[in-house]
Tab-separated table of C-alpha atoms in Angstrom:
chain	number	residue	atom	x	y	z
A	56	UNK	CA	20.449	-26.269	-17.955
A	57	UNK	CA	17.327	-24.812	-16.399
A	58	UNK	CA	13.858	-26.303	-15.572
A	59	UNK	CA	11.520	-26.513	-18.940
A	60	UNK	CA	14.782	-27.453	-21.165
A	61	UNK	CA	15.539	-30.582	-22.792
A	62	UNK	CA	18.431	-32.928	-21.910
A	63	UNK	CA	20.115	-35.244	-24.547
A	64	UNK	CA	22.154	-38.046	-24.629
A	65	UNK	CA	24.777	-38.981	-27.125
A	66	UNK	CA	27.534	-41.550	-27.071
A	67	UNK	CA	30.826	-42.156	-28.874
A	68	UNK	CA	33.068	-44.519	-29.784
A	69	UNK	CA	30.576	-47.624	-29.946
A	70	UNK	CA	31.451	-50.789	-31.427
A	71	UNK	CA	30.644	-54.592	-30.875
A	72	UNK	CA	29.499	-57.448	-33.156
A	73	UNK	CA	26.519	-57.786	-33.572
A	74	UNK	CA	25.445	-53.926	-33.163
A	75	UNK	CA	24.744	-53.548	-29.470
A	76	UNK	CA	21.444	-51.850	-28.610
A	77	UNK	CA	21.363	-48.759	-26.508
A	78	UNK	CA	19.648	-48.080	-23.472
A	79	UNK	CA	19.474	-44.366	-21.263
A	80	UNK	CA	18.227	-44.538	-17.556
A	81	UNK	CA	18.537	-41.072	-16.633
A	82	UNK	CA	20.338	-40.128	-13.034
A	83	UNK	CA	19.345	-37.208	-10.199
A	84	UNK	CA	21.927	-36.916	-7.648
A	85	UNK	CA	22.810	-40.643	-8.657
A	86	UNK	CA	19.385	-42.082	-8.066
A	87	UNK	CA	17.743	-43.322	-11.197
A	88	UNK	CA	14.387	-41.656	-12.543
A	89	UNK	CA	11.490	-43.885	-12.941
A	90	UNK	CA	10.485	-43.872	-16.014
A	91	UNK	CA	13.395	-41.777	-17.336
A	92	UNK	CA	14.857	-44.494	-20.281
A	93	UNK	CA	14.941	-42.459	-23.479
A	94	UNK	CA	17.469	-40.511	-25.101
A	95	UNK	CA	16.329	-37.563	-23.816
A	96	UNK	CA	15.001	-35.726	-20.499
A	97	UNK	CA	12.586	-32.855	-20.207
A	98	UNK	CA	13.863	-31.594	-16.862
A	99	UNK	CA	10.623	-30.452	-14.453
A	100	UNK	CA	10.499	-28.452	-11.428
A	101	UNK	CA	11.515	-31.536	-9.562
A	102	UNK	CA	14.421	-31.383	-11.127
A	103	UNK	CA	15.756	-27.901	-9.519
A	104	UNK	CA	18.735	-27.888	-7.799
A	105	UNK	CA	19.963	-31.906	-8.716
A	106	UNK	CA	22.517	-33.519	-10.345
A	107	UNK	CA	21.708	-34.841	-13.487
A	108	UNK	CA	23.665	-37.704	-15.587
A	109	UNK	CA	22.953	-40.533	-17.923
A	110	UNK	CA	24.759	-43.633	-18.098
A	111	UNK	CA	24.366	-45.119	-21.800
A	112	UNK	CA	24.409	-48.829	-21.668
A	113	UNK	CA	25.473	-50.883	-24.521
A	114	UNK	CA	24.248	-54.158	-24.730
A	115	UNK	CA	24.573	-57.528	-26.987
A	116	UNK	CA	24.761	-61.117	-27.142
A	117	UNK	CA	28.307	-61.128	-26.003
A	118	UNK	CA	27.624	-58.830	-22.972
A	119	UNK	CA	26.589	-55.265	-21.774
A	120	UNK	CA	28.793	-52.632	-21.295
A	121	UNK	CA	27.756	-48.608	-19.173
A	122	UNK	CA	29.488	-45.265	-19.030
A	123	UNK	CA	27.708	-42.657	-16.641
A	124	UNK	CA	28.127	-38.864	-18.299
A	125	UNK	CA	29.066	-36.180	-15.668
A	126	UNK	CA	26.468	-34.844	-13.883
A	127	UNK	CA	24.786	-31.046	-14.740
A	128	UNK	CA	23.175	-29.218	-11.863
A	129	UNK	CA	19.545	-27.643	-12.601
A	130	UNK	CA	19.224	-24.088	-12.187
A	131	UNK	CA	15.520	-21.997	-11.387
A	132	UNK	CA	13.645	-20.350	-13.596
A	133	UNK	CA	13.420	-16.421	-12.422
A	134	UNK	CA	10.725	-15.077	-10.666
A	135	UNK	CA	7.763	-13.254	-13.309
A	136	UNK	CA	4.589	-11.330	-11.923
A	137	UNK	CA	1.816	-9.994	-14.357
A	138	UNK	CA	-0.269	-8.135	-12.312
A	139	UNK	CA	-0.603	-6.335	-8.869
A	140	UNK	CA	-4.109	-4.773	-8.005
A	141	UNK	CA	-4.910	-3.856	-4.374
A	142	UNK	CA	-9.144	-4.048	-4.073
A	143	UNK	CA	-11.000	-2.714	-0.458
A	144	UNK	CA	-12.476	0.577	0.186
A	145	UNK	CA	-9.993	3.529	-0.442
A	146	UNK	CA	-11.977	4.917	3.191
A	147	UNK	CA	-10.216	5.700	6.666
A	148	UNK	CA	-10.593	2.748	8.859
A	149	UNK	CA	-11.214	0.678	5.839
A	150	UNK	CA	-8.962	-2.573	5.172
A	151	UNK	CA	-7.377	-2.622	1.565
A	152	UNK	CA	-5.781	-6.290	0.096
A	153	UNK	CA	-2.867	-6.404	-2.380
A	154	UNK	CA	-3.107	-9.017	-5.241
A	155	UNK	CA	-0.761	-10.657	-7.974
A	156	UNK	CA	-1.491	-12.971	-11.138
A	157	UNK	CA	0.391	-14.408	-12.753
A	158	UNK	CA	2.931	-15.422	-10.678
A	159	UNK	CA	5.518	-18.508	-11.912
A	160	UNK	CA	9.240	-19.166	-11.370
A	161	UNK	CA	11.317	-22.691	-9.994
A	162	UNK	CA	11.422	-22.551	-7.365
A	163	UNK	CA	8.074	-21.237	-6.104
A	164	UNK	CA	8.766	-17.485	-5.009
A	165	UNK	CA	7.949	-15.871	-1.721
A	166	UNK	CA	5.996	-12.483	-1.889
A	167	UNK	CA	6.117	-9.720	0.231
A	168	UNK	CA	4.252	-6.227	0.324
A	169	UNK	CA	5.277	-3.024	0.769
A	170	UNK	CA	2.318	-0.372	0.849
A	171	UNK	CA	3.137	3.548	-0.437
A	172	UNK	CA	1.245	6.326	0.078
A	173	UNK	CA	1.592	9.000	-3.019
A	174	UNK	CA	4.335	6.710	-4.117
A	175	UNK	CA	6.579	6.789	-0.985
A	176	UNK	CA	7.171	3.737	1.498
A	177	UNK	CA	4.818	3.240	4.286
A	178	UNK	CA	6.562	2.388	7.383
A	179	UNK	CA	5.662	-0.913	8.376
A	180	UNK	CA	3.075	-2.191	6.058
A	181	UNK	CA	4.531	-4.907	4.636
A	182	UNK	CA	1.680	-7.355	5.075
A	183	UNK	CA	-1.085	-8.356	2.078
A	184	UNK	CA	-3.345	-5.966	3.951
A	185	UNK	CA	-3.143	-2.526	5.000
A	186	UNK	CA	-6.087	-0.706	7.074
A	187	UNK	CA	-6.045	2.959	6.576
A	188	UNK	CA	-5.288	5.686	9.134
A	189	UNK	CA	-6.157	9.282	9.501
A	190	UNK	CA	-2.605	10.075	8.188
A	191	UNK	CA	-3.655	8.451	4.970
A	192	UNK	CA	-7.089	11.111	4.252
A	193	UNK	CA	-6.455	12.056	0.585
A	194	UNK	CA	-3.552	10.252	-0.349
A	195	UNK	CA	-3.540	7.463	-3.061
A	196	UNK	CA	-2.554	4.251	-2.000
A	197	UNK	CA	-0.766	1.749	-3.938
A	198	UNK	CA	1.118	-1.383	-3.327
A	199	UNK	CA	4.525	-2.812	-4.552
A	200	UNK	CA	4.102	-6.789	-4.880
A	201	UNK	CA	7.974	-8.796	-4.593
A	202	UNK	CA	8.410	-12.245	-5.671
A	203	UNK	CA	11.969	-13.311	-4.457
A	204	UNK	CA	13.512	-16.875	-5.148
A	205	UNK	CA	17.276	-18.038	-5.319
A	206	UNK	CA	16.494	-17.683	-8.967
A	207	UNK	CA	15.800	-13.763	-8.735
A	208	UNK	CA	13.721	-11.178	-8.075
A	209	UNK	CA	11.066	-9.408	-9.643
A	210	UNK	CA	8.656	-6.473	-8.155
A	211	UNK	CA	5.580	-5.094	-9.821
A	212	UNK	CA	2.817	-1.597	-8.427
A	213	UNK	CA	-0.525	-1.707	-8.477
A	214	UNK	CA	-2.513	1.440	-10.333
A	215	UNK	CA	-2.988	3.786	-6.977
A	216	UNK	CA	-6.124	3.837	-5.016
A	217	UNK	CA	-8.618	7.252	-5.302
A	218	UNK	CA	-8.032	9.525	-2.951
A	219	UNK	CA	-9.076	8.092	0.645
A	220	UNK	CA	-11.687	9.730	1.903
A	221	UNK	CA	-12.816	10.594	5.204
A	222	UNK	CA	-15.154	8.310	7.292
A	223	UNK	CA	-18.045	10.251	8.243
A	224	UNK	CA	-19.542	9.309	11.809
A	225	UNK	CA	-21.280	11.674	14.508
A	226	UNK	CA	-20.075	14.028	17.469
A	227	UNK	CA	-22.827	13.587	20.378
A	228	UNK	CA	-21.744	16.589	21.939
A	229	UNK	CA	-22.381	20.201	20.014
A	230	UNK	CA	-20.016	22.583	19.964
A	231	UNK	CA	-22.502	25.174	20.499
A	232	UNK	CA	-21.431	24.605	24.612
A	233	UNK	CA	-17.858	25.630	23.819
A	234	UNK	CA	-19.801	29.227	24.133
A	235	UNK	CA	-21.489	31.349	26.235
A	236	UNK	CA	-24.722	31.970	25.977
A	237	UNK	CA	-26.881	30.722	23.132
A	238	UNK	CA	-24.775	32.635	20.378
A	239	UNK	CA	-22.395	30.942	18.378
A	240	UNK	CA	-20.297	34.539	17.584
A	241	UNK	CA	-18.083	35.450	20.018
A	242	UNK	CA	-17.480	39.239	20.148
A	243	UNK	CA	-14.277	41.470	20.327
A	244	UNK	CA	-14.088	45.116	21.325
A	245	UNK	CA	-12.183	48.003	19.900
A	246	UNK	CA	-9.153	47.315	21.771
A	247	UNK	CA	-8.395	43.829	20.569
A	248	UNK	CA	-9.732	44.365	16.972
A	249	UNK	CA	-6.248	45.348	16.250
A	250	UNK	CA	-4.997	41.964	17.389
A	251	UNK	CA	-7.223	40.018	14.846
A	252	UNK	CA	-6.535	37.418	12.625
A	253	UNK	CA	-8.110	36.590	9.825
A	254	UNK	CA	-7.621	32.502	10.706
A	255	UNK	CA	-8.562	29.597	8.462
A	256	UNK	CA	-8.661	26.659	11.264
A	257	UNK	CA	-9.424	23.233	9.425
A	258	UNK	CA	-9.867	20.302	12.170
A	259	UNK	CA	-10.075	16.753	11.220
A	260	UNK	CA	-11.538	14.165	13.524
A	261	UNK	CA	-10.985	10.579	13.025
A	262	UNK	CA	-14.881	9.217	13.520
A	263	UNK	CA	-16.124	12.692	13.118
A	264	UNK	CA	-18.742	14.115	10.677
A	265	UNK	CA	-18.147	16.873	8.328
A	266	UNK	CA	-21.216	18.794	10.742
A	267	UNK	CA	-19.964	22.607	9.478
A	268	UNK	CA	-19.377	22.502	5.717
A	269	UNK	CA	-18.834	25.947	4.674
A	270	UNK	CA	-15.411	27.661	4.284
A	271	UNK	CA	-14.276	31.124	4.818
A	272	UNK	CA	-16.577	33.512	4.545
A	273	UNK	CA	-16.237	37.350	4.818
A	274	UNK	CA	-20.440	37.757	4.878
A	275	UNK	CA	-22.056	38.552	8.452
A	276	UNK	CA	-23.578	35.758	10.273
A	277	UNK	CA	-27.049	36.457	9.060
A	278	UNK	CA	-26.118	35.463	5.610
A	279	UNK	CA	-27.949	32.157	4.275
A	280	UNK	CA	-24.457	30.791	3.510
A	281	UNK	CA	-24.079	30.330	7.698
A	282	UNK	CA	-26.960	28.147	8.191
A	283	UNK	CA	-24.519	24.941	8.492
A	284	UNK	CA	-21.500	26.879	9.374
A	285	UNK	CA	-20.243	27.867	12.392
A	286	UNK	CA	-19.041	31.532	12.359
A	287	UNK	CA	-16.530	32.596	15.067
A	288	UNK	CA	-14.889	36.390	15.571
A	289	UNK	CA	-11.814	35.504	17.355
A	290	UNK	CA	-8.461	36.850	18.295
A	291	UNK	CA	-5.561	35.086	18.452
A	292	UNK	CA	-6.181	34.183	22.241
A	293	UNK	CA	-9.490	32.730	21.785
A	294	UNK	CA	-8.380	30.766	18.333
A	295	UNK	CA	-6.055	28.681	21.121
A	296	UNK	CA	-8.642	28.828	23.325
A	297	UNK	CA	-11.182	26.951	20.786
A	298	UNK	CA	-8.600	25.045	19.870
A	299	UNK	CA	-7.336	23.548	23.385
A	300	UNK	CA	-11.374	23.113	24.188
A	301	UNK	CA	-12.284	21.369	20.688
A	302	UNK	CA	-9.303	18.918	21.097
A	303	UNK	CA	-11.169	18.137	25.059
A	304	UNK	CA	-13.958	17.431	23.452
A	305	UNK	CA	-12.815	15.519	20.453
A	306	UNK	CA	-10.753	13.252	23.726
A	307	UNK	CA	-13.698	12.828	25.405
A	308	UNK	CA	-15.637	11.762	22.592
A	309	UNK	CA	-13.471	9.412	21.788
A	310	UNK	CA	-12.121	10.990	18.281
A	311	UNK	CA	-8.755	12.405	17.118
A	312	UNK	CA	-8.183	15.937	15.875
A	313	UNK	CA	-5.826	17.236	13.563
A	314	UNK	CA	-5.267	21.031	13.457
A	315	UNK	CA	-4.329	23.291	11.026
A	316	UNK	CA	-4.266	26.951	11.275
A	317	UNK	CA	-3.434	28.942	8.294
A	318	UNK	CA	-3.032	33.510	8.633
A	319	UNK	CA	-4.763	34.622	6.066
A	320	UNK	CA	-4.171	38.394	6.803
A	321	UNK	CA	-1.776	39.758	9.930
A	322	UNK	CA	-3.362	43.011	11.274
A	323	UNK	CA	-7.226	44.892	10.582
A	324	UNK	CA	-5.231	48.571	11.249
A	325	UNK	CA	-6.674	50.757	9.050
A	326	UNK	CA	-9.590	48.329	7.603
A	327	UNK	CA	-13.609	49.294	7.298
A	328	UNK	CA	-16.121	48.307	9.905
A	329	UNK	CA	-17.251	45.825	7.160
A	330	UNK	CA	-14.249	44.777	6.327
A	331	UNK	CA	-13.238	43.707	10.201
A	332	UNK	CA	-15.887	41.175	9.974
A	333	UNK	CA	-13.687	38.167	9.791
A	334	UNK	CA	-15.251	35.274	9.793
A	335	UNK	CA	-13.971	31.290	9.983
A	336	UNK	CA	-15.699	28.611	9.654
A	337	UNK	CA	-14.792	25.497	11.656
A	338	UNK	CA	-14.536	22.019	9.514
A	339	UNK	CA	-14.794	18.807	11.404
A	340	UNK	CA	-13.463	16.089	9.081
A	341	UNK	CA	-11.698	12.614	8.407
């Protein structure tokens, strides 16, 4: 028998003149429930895990005469969950909270977390609150909700976040003093315009601002679509150069970098004037 179902008594073999009346006090673990006198017992949450018996007591003028039934233990009632949401602000830095409804089972189950990010484990986050990390920017978020008893187990995943986005603060330091002079171009000769790369360098700086929006371009610098971008001519020398002097900065302004470089094209031999102009635009991001 489990917790929610009905017990009944029945007895056998009764005789006795006059008819003897019939009683029922009902048993747990050999203690008597109060109240519990009927022929039958609805067993209730209290119930789990006990030994229950009835002893049937017959009783007349002449005398009274009781027979205790074997006992039954109680089993749970498995674990159900109806929902698991997550709600917070799918943002880096930002703290997200799991949810569940509808949670029932005997005995009460225990919930855990486990947080995923585009469906696969998260090591570690296994409380009812995650904050989010650089590592997370653009991945959707979910949650896996457990309720465990000795009854069962049951798990249920939220509906994944949007994409987390980055968190947009400010650099107080321009780049422009990564450079010499007041230009922001740097300037190859002849003899290392072999050596160029055409370089897409994407940088993404926990606390940092998205200050230089544009991507690639193959335009000259004069072009209206450089007004917010910052256009670079660089070998592969002075991409690691940038590089090594963006992540000082980044340090000493207290931010994180992530770097990606991507070749776009491996040599300029044999290329037009116009076509040499490479330009790549640096993105500071979350």
């Amino acid at each position: 028998p489990t917790v929610g179902q009905t017990l009944s008594a029945q007895s056998g073999g009764v005789s006795g003149v006059p008819t003897p009346a019939e009683s029922y006090p009902w048993l747990a673990n050999g203690v008597a429930i109060p109240g519990a006198t009927s022929s039958t017992l609805t067993l209730t949450p209290a119930n789990y895990g006990q030994q229950v018996s009835v002893t049937v007591t017959e009783t007349n003028s002449l005398g009274a005469l009781s027979l205790t039934s074997s006992g039954v233990t109680v089993a749970g009632i498995a674990p159900t969950i109806t929902s698991a949401t997550l709600t917070g602000t799918p943002t880096v830095g930002q703290t997200l909270s799991a949810h569940s409804g509808g949670v029932s089972g005997v005995p009460a189950p225990t919930e855990s977390y486990q947080w995923l990010a585009n469906g696969v484990a998260i090591s570690g986050a296994t409380s009812s609150t995650y904050t989010l990390t650089p590592a997370n920017y653009s991945q959707q978020v979910s949650v896996t909700v457990t309720e465990t008893s000795p009854a069962g187990r049951v798990s249920l995943t939220s509906s994944p976040s949007l994409p987390v986005a980055p968190r947009y603060g400010a650099l107080s330091t321009p780049l422009s003093h990564l450079f010499r002079g007041s230009s922001t171009q740097l300037h190859l000769s002849k003899s290392t315009l072999s050596q160029l790369e055409r370089v897409a360098l994407s940088l993404r700086a926990t606390g940092g601002r998205l200050l230089l929006l544009d991507h690639v371009t193959y335009e000259a610098t004069k072009d209206s679509s450089h007004r917010r971008a910052l256009a670079l001519q660089l070998g592969k020398k002075q991409m690691r150069v940038l590089v090594r002097e963006l992540v000082t900065l980044a340090h000493r302004e207290g931010v994180t970098l992530h770097v990606t470089t991507k070749v776009l094209a491996h040599s300029l031999k044999g290329l037009t004037p116009s076509a040499r102009r490479l330009w790549t635009s640096v993105e500071l991001e979350k």
